[in-house]
Amino acid sequence: MADPLRKAGELRVLAVAAECFPLIKTGGLADVVGALPGALAAEGIAVRTLLPGYPAVMAALRDAATVHSLAQLHGEPARVLAGRAAGLDLLVLDAPHLYARPGNPYGGPNGEWPDNGVRFAALAQVAAAIGHGAVRGYVPDIIQAHDWHAGLVPAYLHYDQRPRPATVMTIHNLAYQGQFPGDMLATLGLPPQAFTYDGVESYGAIGFLKAGIALADRVTTVSPSYAAEILTNEGSMGLGDLLNRRVSALSGILNGIDDTLWNPATDMHLASRFTATDLAARAPNKAALQARLGLDRDPGALLVGVVSRLTWQKGMDLLLAALPVLLRGGGQLAMLGSGDQDLERGFADAAGRHPGRVGAWIGYDEALAHRVQGGADAILVPSRFEPCGLTQLAALRYGAIPVVARVGGLADSVVDAGDANLASGAATGVHFAPVTQQQLEAALDRTLVLWREPWQWRRLQARAMGTDVGWTRAAQRYGKLFRDLVSSRARGDDRVPGLA
Ligand code: ADP
């Protein structure tokens, strides 16, 4: 379909996601979906992002026009609005019966919404319809499906005989697969032949992410190490056979962070802005953070920060267990997080038991996240697995030394302060492996030793702050992947690689 509005050489990508910063966010997925379009624009790739019309998205949408109407979508009328918000080009699925609800994208006060299968299948169905030309004057070359919420996009396109855009399934976290009962097949508008190992069936259920992995032209994940880990028994979360079959279509591209949003030289959340050549200006941020979290105002104590969901994945139970080692070494903990009740209680108790040494802020607070990054001396990320991780990238940029488990994107983005890396000046943080309490304790001890050598610490900070954590490199890699994919399909090679 020729399109007079298309610029020469421009590639059109429709991103489909459940979250997008700054409109709606529960985790790193939103950061990536919000930042990638801007970075890809520099590569000649025009991204539009299809989001569910949650109240927060509807409220932010500007210059909205209806570009597609559906007489009914799972029982009620719906429409697609085109508009802009937060500098992003959006398509918004306005379906109040599915999305006009309070709470986060996935649930309300009483837990997850029981109709999440339908809610996100609807998003994917509409994305597929747009891929087939439902919006006049706009046909994407590629649809990029982010995480399980968009996992059915490749399936709807695959089981339709019409020509279709290319598809890319991007895995931000394999642990969340979106499994729904097999008897929903017809409700979700999938044909009976889709319920196979090569299709949407996953352990007797319908697996949204599994379907995307099976049926997309390319599968990406958010770091090279995680791409390797998900091929192993331990890391594959039950999808190892499939992922190994699709290995020729699989690649890992390390995320970046928005380095204008996360910039210590301009960050208005900070008490004092600073640069790598003016680290003295960092000190007031530490004092402000200590005051905010009720910690002793002690410039000499190693202040370890955490900004995290409180879950098993993030190794937060290990941190609670290893806390005595940090405190014995004179350190302090500044913890910002929310999640599992046991862990929330554990950190609140620890703060009660160690007043002035452990500060815990249970909740979600974007401004405080910046203040922890700008005020803590180190940022701890003891994840059992971590597809990419964004907090260690912000930590590098803010000169808070990342202390990380050697897994996934943490291993790919932080250079361990082993003897050789210290000697060469390449080190930017501290690694530990395997992810056990004992190794975490050893890492905290190593960090305390480094802290006691101020010149060594400053060297680590300078190198960390010089690390390129922006999106440019990742955007170039996505750009190449997208262009290669479109060319290979233009050559007629549009087999889904790895499928029988
Ligand atoms: P995940 O997506 O698995 O939670 P990431 O490290 O990829 O982990 O991304 C987490 C994002 O959410 C980061 O931008 C981090 O700053 C932010 N974040 C996590 N917990 C909180 C919190 N309690 N308050 C503010 N921001 C948070």
Short mmCIF file of N, CA and C and ligand atoms in Angstrom, two decimals, residues 25-32 172-173 176 255 257 262 307-310 313-314 336-338 361-370 373 381 386-392 394, ligand 1:
data_model
loop_
_atom_site.label_atom_id
_atom_site.label_comp_id
_atom_site.label_asym_id
_atom_site.label_seq_id
_atom_site.Cartn_x
_atom_site.Cartn_y
_atom_site.Cartn_z
N LYS A 25 3.08 3.31 34.66
CA LYS A 25 4.30 2.52 34.89
C LYS A 25 4.19 1.68 36.14
N THR A 26 4.57 0.40 36.01
CA THR A 26 4.81 -0.38 37.22
C THR A 26 6.25 -0.86 37.27
N GLY A 27 6.98 -0.78 36.16
CA GLY A 27 8.37 -1.26 36.18
C GLY A 27 9.11 -0.84 34.94
N GLY A 28 10.25 -1.51 34.72
CA GLY A 28 11.15 -1.12 33.65
C GLY A 28 10.55 -1.20 32.25
N LEU A 29 9.57 -2.07 32.06
CA LEU A 29 8.89 -2.16 30.77
C LEU A 29 8.43 -0.76 30.31
N ALA A 30 7.84 -0.02 31.22
CA ALA A 30 7.32 1.31 30.89
C ALA A 30 8.46 2.23 30.46
N ASP A 31 9.58 2.16 31.16
CA ASP A 31 10.71 3.03 30.82
C ASP A 31 11.17 2.76 29.39
N VAL A 32 11.27 1.49 29.04
CA VAL A 32 11.77 1.13 27.71
C VAL A 32 10.77 1.57 26.64
N HIS A 172 10.67 -8.81 28.07
CA HIS A 172 11.27 -8.02 29.15
C HIS A 172 11.44 -8.86 30.40
N ASN A 173 10.61 -9.88 30.54
CA ASN A 173 10.76 -10.77 31.70
C ASN A 173 10.00 -12.06 31.40
N TYR A 176 6.92 -13.73 33.56
CA TYR A 176 5.50 -13.38 33.44
C TYR A 176 5.04 -13.76 32.05
N ASN A 255 19.18 -2.77 27.19
CA ASN A 255 18.44 -1.51 27.32
C ASN A 255 19.36 -0.35 27.66
N ILE A 257 18.92 3.85 29.42
CA ILE A 257 17.96 4.68 30.17
C ILE A 257 17.89 6.03 29.47
N TRP A 262 17.47 11.07 33.41
CA TRP A 262 18.39 10.64 34.45
C TRP A 262 19.73 11.33 34.21
N VAL A 307 16.39 0.54 45.11
CA VAL A 307 15.12 1.00 44.52
C VAL A 307 14.58 -0.20 43.77
N SER A 308 13.51 -0.81 44.29
CA SER A 308 13.17 -2.12 43.73
C SER A 308 11.75 -2.55 44.02
N ARG A 309 11.22 -3.36 43.14
CA ARG A 309 10.06 -4.16 43.53
C ARG A 309 10.55 -5.13 44.59
N LEU A 310 9.72 -5.38 45.59
CA LEU A 310 10.13 -6.29 46.66
C LEU A 310 9.58 -7.67 46.34
N GLN A 313 12.40 -12.51 43.00
CA GLN A 313 13.32 -12.29 41.87
C GLN A 313 14.42 -11.31 42.24
N LYS A 314 14.06 -10.28 42.96
CA LYS A 314 15.00 -9.19 43.24
C LYS A 314 15.96 -9.51 44.39
N LEU A 336 13.99 1.89 49.10
CA LEU A 336 12.72 2.36 48.53
C LEU A 336 12.13 1.20 47.73
N GLY A 337 10.96 0.73 48.13
CA GLY A 337 10.38 -0.38 47.37
C GLY A 337 9.00 -0.73 47.85
N SER A 338 8.33 -1.53 47.02
CA SER A 338 7.04 -2.06 47.44
C SER A 338 6.85 -3.38 46.74
N TRP A 361 11.42 3.07 52.94
CA TRP A 361 10.25 3.81 52.46
C TRP A 361 9.45 2.85 51.59
N ILE A 362 8.34 2.38 52.15
CA ILE A 362 7.55 1.40 51.43
C ILE A 362 6.56 2.15 50.55
N GLY A 363 6.69 1.96 49.26
CA GLY A 363 5.79 2.64 48.33
C GLY A 363 6.49 2.85 47.01
N TYR A 364 5.82 3.54 46.13
CA TYR A 364 6.38 3.84 44.81
C TYR A 364 6.51 5.35 44.72
N ASP A 365 7.72 5.84 44.51
CA ASP A 365 7.95 7.28 44.53
C ASP A 365 9.06 7.63 43.54
N GLU A 366 8.64 8.14 42.40
CA GLU A 366 9.59 8.44 41.32
C GLU A 366 10.66 9.47 41.77
N ALA A 367 10.22 10.51 42.45
CA ALA A 367 11.18 11.56 42.88
C ALA A 367 12.18 10.98 43.87
N LEU A 368 11.70 10.17 44.80
CA LEU A 368 12.60 9.59 45.79
C LEU A 368 13.59 8.62 45.12
N ALA A 369 13.14 7.95 44.06
CA ALA A 369 14.06 7.06 43.33
C ALA A 369 15.26 7.87 42.83
N HIS A 370 15.01 9.07 42.31
CA HIS A 370 16.12 9.92 41.85
C HIS A 370 17.01 10.32 43.02
N GLN A 373 19.27 7.52 44.05
CA GLN A 373 20.39 7.39 43.09
C GLN A 373 21.42 8.49 43.29
N VAL A 381 21.78 -4.38 43.80
CA VAL A 381 20.79 -5.09 42.97
C VAL A 381 21.12 -6.59 43.05
N GLU A 386 17.83 -11.25 36.22
CA GLU A 386 17.53 -9.86 35.87
C GLU A 386 17.68 -9.69 34.36
N PRO A 387 16.57 -9.67 33.65
CA PRO A 387 16.65 -9.57 32.18
C PRO A 387 17.55 -8.42 31.73
N CYS A 388 17.34 -7.24 32.25
CA CYS A 388 18.29 -6.14 32.01
C CYS A 388 18.56 -5.44 33.32
N GLY A 389 17.51 -4.87 33.90
CA GLY A 389 17.70 -4.04 35.09
C GLY A 389 18.00 -2.62 34.65
N LEU A 390 17.32 -1.68 35.26
CA LEU A 390 17.55 -0.27 34.90
C LEU A 390 18.18 0.49 36.05
N THR A 391 17.98 0.02 37.28
CA THR A 391 18.47 0.82 38.41
C THR A 391 20.00 0.86 38.44
N GLN A 392 20.65 -0.21 37.96
CA GLN A 392 22.12 -0.16 37.96
C GLN A 392 22.63 0.80 36.88
N ALA A 394 21.06 3.66 36.00
CA ALA A 394 20.93 4.99 36.63
C ALA A 394 22.05 5.17 37.66
P1 ADP B 1 11.60 -4.33 36.97
O1 ADP B 1 11.03 -3.83 35.69
O2 ADP B 1 11.84 -5.80 37.01
O3 ADP B 1 10.84 -3.87 38.18
P2 ADP B 1 13.90 -2.65 36.30
O4 ADP B 1 15.19 -2.43 37.01
O5 ADP B 1 13.97 -3.05 34.87
O6 ADP B 1 13.06 -3.69 37.15
O7 ADP B 1 13.04 -1.32 36.33
C1 ADP B 1 12.55 -0.81 37.53
C2 ADP B 1 12.12 0.62 37.28
O8 ADP B 1 11.14 0.98 38.26
C3 ADP B 1 13.25 1.62 37.45
O9 ADP B 1 12.97 2.75 36.64
C4 ADP B 1 13.17 1.98 38.93
O10 ADP B 1 13.72 3.23 39.22
C5 ADP B 1 11.68 1.95 39.14
N1 ADP B 1 11.24 1.61 40.50
C6 ADP B 1 11.17 0.37 41.06
N2 ADP B 1 10.66 0.44 42.29
C7 ADP B 1 10.38 1.75 42.52
C8 ADP B 1 9.81 2.47 43.62
N3 ADP B 1 9.43 1.85 44.74
N4 ADP B 1 9.67 3.80 43.50
C9 ADP B 1 10.06 4.44 42.36
N5 ADP B 1 10.60 3.83 41.30
C10 ADP B 1 10.75 2.49 41.37
#
